[in-house]
Amino acid sequence: MALIVQKFGGSSVADAEGIKRVARRVVETQAAGNRVVVVVSAMGDSTDELLDLAEQVSSSSNPREMDMLLSAGERISMALLAMAIHESGSSAQSFTGSQAGMITDAIHGKARIIAVSPHRIKASIDKGDIAIVAGFQGMSQDSNDITTLGRGGSDTTAVALAAALKADVCEIYTDVDGVYTADPRVVPAARKISTISSEEMLEMAASGAKILHLRCVEYARRFGVPLHVRSSFSQLEGTWVLPNPDDTIKIQEGEPLEQPIISGVAHDRSEAKVTVVGVPDIPGKAAEIFGIVAGAHSNIDMIVQNVSTHGSGRTDISFTLPIVEGADARAALKTAQAAVGYESVEYDEQIGKLSLIGAGMRSNPGVSYKFFKALSDAGVNIDMISTSEIRISVVTSADLLDTAVRAVHAAFDLDGEAVATVYAGTGR
Ligand code: ADP
Ligand code: ASP
Ligand code: MG
């Protein structure tokens, strides 16, 4: 008897009809002879709606209360799903993150999992029930307060439970048929990928492809959990994310013998660019600046230091960070302006990041040329560049991002014949 963890995202449980549809699917999986644990996200865009509400009552959100508020979204969907399953005559029990044994640190809004003790989940499935767990939440082991894992974190709840329960597979059900060569909402000609290595999936997720939460991919790789990303609106086979690098060379009949050079294009609109202008060009200043930003708990992504203007003795340092962390970083820099001795700070949220990802880049010359040529032909100006062994990323202006993504996707012959299906969701 296999043990399957099935995670359903917000668009799959957006309304009563969706919840009933998911209930049928879960019951069918159990009826086919499996033990089933289900992880649910909040209905539709309800997490965003809760955030909007919080903003209306308070200008500075209290992290503890914010987690209390946001964790309520998943409680609603888990209880409704249990009720819908009861309606079909099957038995199910829902559990909050803390009841399911998701123990985290105390960092509200981006808590990390410390331990998973799913005794109650195990007992529930052992007696033949379907266990339903609220995604995205846990309980701090220090304060016993409710925490959340960060936006999109239900994927990570599902993988953490799959690892702790030694599940055979973790299925991530969403509103598209799998992982595509680009976001199908931006590139309708994107192609579904049948298998992808966790290395490439990590780069895609880290570069903004929100189909999977980055930490879920890391966790799955670390614990060897096979991930199957697929649609809850169709019965089609989705994308397998293979945790073991050796698995990628299991060639299926009819598939090309070599992996494609490029696996996909990802984009990200969630970052802002900070430029610290006129920094004294002497040793130690970069360390001072990034020390200040780290003190404000900001996660830096790309960094560029310009060559100092001849003879000026000053230079500019630019970096990107999540928009949500921008205000704190700017405030911290402002406080330290005199001590660091820089001239001013510029801040721009109207930027977008585009990344080209492919393990085959390592051994294929000419990828960068083709990439920059495609952007130039599309009239896209580049603001910043960064690379890893299997990725090239650039920052462009936000309004040209979609054009840039489509141009690069086409230049690398990733466009497919058919139009990718997006079944639901608002893309928010
Ligand atoms: P869920 O609510 O099920 O967690 P998300 O909205 O978090 O769903 O993730 C699914 C969405 O991810 C898709 O609707 C799609 O717009 C977006 N997406 C971004 N990049 C990709 C990609 N490479 N392949 C598929 N979907 C992608
Ligand atoms: N509901 C949470 C969010 O919208 C968690 C999730 O959907 O994974 O971010
Ligand atoms: Mg998601």
JSON list of N, CA and C and ligand atoms in Angstrom, two decimals, residues 7 9-11 173-176 178-180 182-185 204 209-211, ligand 1:
[
{"chain": "A", "resi": 7, "resn": "LYS", "atom": "N", "xyz": [-0.79, 17.73, -2.25]},
{"chain": "A", "resi": 7, "resn": "LYS", "atom": "CA", "xyz": [-0.96, 19.13, -1.84]},
{"chain": "A", "resi": 7, "resn": "LYS", "atom": "C", "xyz": [-1.79, 19.88, -2.88]},
{"chain": "A", "resi": 9, "resn": "GLY", "atom": "N", "xyz": [-3.11, 23.56, -4.10]},
{"chain": "A", "resi": 9, "resn": "GLY", "atom": "CA", "xyz": [-2.88, 24.99, -3.97]},
{"chain": "A", "resi": 9, "resn": "GLY", "atom": "C", "xyz": [-4.19, 25.78, -3.94]},
{"chain": "A", "resi": 10, "resn": "GLY", "atom": "N", "xyz": [-4.08, 27.07, -3.67]},
{"chain": "A", "resi": 10, "resn": "GLY", "atom": "CA", "xyz": [-5.25, 27.93, -3.48]},
{"chain": "A", "resi": 10, "resn": "GLY", "atom": "C", "xyz": [-6.23, 27.90, -4.65]},
{"chain": "A", "resi": 11, "resn": "SER", "atom": "N", "xyz": [-5.72, 27.89, -5.88]},
{"chain": "A", "resi": 11, "resn": "SER", "atom": "CA", "xyz": [-6.65, 27.95, -7.01]},
{"chain": "A", "resi": 11, "resn": "SER", "atom": "C", "xyz": [-7.42, 26.63, -7.16]},
{"chain": "A", "resi": 173, "resn": "TYR", "atom": "N", "xyz": [-0.51, 19.55, -6.55]},
{"chain": "A", "resi": 173, "resn": "TYR", "atom": "CA", "xyz": [-1.58, 19.83, -7.50]},
{"chain": "A", "resi": 173, "resn": "TYR", "atom": "C", "xyz": [-1.79, 21.34, -7.61]},
{"chain": "A", "resi": 174, "resn": "THR", "atom": "N", "xyz": [-1.80, 21.82, -8.87]},
{"chain": "A", "resi": 174, "resn": "THR", "atom": "CA", "xyz": [-1.93, 23.25, -9.06]},
{"chain": "A", "resi": 174, "resn": "THR", "atom": "C", "xyz": [-2.84, 23.56, -10.25]},
{"chain": "A", "resi": 175, "resn": "ASP", "atom": "N", "xyz": [-2.71, 24.77, -10.82]},
{"chain": "A", "resi": 175, "resn": "ASP", "atom": "CA", "xyz": [-3.65, 25.19, -11.87]},
{"chain": "A", "resi": 175, "resn": "ASP", "atom": "C", "xyz": [-3.07, 25.11, -13.28]},
{"chain": "A", "resi": 176, "resn": "VAL", "atom": "N", "xyz": [-1.89, 24.51, -13.41]},
{"chain": "A", "resi": 176, "resn": "VAL", "atom": "CA", "xyz": [-1.30, 24.23, -14.73]},
{"chain": "A", "resi": 176, "resn": "VAL", "atom": "C", "xyz": [-0.84, 22.77, -14.73]},
{"chain": "A", "resi": 178, "resn": "GLY", "atom": "N", "xyz": [1.91, 21.23, -15.04]},
{"chain": "A", "resi": 178, "resn": "GLY", "atom": "CA", "xyz": [3.23, 20.83, -14.57]},
{"chain": "A", "resi": 178, "resn": "GLY", "atom": "C", "xyz": [4.18, 22.01, -14.63]},
{"chain": "A", "resi": 179, "resn": "VAL", "atom": "N", "xyz": [5.47, 21.70, -14.61]},
{"chain": "A", "resi": 179, "resn": "VAL", "atom": "CA", "xyz": [6.48, 22.75, -14.73]},
{"chain": "A", "resi": 179, "resn": "VAL", "atom": "C", "xyz": [6.71, 22.96, -16.23]},
{"chain": "A", "resi": 180, "resn": "TYR", "atom": "N", "xyz": [6.62, 24.20, -16.67]},
{"chain": "A", "resi": 180, "resn": "TYR", "atom": "CA", "xyz": [6.80, 24.53, -18.08]},
{"chain": "A", "resi": 180, "resn": "TYR", "atom": "C", "xyz": [8.16, 25.21, -18.30]},
{"chain": "A", "resi": 182, "resn": "ALA", "atom": "N", "xyz": [8.55, 28.04, -19.27]},
{"chain": "A", "resi": 182, "resn": "ALA", "atom": "CA", "xyz": [8.40, 29.42, -18.77]},
{"chain": "A", "resi": 182, "resn": "ALA", "atom": "C", "xyz": [7.01, 29.50, -18.16]},
{"chain": "A", "resi": 183, "resn": "ASP", "atom": "N", "xyz": [6.72, 30.58, -17.46]},
{"chain": "A", "resi": 183, "resn": "ASP", "atom": "CA", "xyz": [5.37, 30.74, -16.90]},
{"chain": "A", "resi": 183, "resn": "ASP", "atom": "C", "xyz": [4.36, 30.81, -18.06]},
{"chain": "A", "resi": 184, "resn": "PRO", "atom": "N", "xyz": [3.43, 29.85, -18.15]},
{"chain": "A", "resi": 184, "resn": "PRO", "atom": "CA", "xyz": [2.48, 29.86, -19.27]},
{"chain": "A", "resi": 184, "resn": "PRO", "atom": "C", "xyz": [1.59, 31.10, -19.30]},
{"chain": "A", "resi": 185, "resn": "ARG", "atom": "N", "xyz": [1.50, 31.82, -18.18]},
{"chain": "A", "resi": 185, "resn": "ARG", "atom": "CA", "xyz": [0.71, 33.06, -18.21]},
{"chain": "A", "resi": 185, "resn": "ARG", "atom": "C", "xyz": [1.42, 34.16, -19.00]},
{"chain": "A", "resi": 204, "resn": "MET", "atom": "N", "xyz": [15.32, 27.36, -11.04]},
{"chain": "A", "resi": 204, "resn": "MET", "atom": "CA", "xyz": [14.07, 27.95, -11.54]},
{"chain": "A", "resi": 204, "resn": "MET", "atom": "C", "xyz": [13.30, 28.60, -10.38]},
{"chain": "A", "resi": 209, "resn": "ALA", "atom": "N", "xyz": [10.29, 31.36, -10.42]},
{"chain": "A", "resi": 209, "resn": "ALA", "atom": "CA", "xyz": [9.21, 30.52, -10.97]},
{"chain": "A", "resi": 209, "resn": "ALA", "atom": "C", "xyz": [8.39, 30.00, -9.79]},
{"chain": "A", "resi": 210, "resn": "LYS", "atom": "N", "xyz": [7.23, 30.63, -9.53]},
{"chain": "A", "resi": 210, "resn": "LYS", "atom": "CA", "xyz": [6.57, 30.33, -8.26]},
{"chain": "A", "resi": 210, "resn": "LYS", "atom": "C", "xyz": [5.76, 29.03, -8.30]},
{"chain": "A", "resi": 211, "resn": "ILE", "atom": "N", "xyz": [5.92, 28.26, -9.35]},
{"chain": "A", "resi": 211, "resn": "ILE", "atom": "CA", "xyz": [5.23, 26.97, -9.43]},
{"chain": "A", "resi": 211, "resn": "ILE", "atom": "C", "xyz": [5.59, 26.09, -8.22]},
{"chain": "B", "resi": 1, "resn": "ADP", "atom": "P1", "xyz": [-0.79, 27.17, -6.18]},
{"chain": "B", "resi": 1, "resn": "ADP", "atom": "O1", "xyz": [-1.86, 28.11, -5.72]},
{"chain": "B", "resi": 1, "resn": "ADP", "atom": "O2", "xyz": [-1.33, 25.89, -6.71]},
{"chain": "B", "resi": 1, "resn": "ADP", "atom": "O3", "xyz": [0.32, 27.00, -5.19]},
{"chain": "B", "resi": 1, "resn": "ADP", "atom": "P2", "xyz": [0.89, 29.03, -7.59]},
{"chain": "B", "resi": 1, "resn": "ADP", "atom": "O4", "xyz": [0.16, 30.22, -8.12]},
{"chain": "B", "resi": 1, "resn": "ADP", "atom": "O5", "xyz": [1.73, 29.18, -6.39]},
{"chain": "B", "resi": 1, "resn": "ADP", "atom": "O6", "xyz": [-0.17, 27.86, -7.45]},
{"chain": "B", "resi": 1, "resn": "ADP", "atom": "O7", "xyz": [1.83, 28.40, -8.75]},
{"chain": "B", "resi": 1, "resn": "ADP", "atom": "C1", "xyz": [1.27, 28.07, -9.99]},
{"chain": "B", "resi": 1, "resn": "ADP", "atom": "C2", "xyz": [1.56, 29.17, -10.99]},
{"chain": "B", "resi": 1, "resn": "ADP", "atom": "O8", "xyz": [2.97, 29.26, -11.18]},
{"chain": "B", "resi": 1, "resn": "ADP", "atom": "C3", "xyz": [1.03, 28.93, -12.38]},
{"chain": "B", "resi": 1, "resn": "ADP", "atom": "O9", "xyz": [-0.32, 29.29, -12.50]},
{"chain": "B", "resi": 1, "resn": "ADP", "atom": "C4", "xyz": [1.96, 29.77, -13.25]},
{"chain": "B", "resi": 1, "resn": "ADP", "atom": "O10", "xyz": [1.40, 31.02, -13.56]},
{"chain": "B", "resi": 1, "resn": "ADP", "atom": "C5", "xyz": [3.17, 30.02, -12.35]},
{"chain": "B", "resi": 1, "resn": "ADP", "atom": "N1", "xyz": [4.45, 29.62, -12.96]},
{"chain": "B", "resi": 1, "resn": "ADP", "atom": "C6", "xyz": [5.59, 30.37, -12.93]},
{"chain": "B", "resi": 1, "resn": "ADP", "atom": "N2", "xyz": [6.56, 29.75, -13.58]},
{"chain": "B", "resi": 1, "resn": "ADP", "atom": "C7", "xyz": [6.08, 28.57, -14.03]},
{"chain": "B", "resi": 1, "resn": "ADP", "atom": "C8", "xyz": [6.64, 27.49, -14.77]},
{"chain": "B", "resi": 1, "resn": "ADP", "atom": "N3", "xyz": [7.91, 27.49, -15.18]},
{"chain": "B", "resi": 1, "resn": "ADP", "atom": "N4", "xyz": [5.84, 26.43, -15.06]},
{"chain": "B", "resi": 1, "resn": "ADP", "atom": "C9", "xyz": [4.55, 26.42, -14.65]},
{"chain": "B", "resi": 1, "resn": "ADP", "atom": "N5", "xyz": [3.96, 27.42, -13.95]},
{"chain": "B", "resi": 1, "resn": "ADP", "atom": "C10", "xyz": [4.71, 28.49, -13.63]}
]
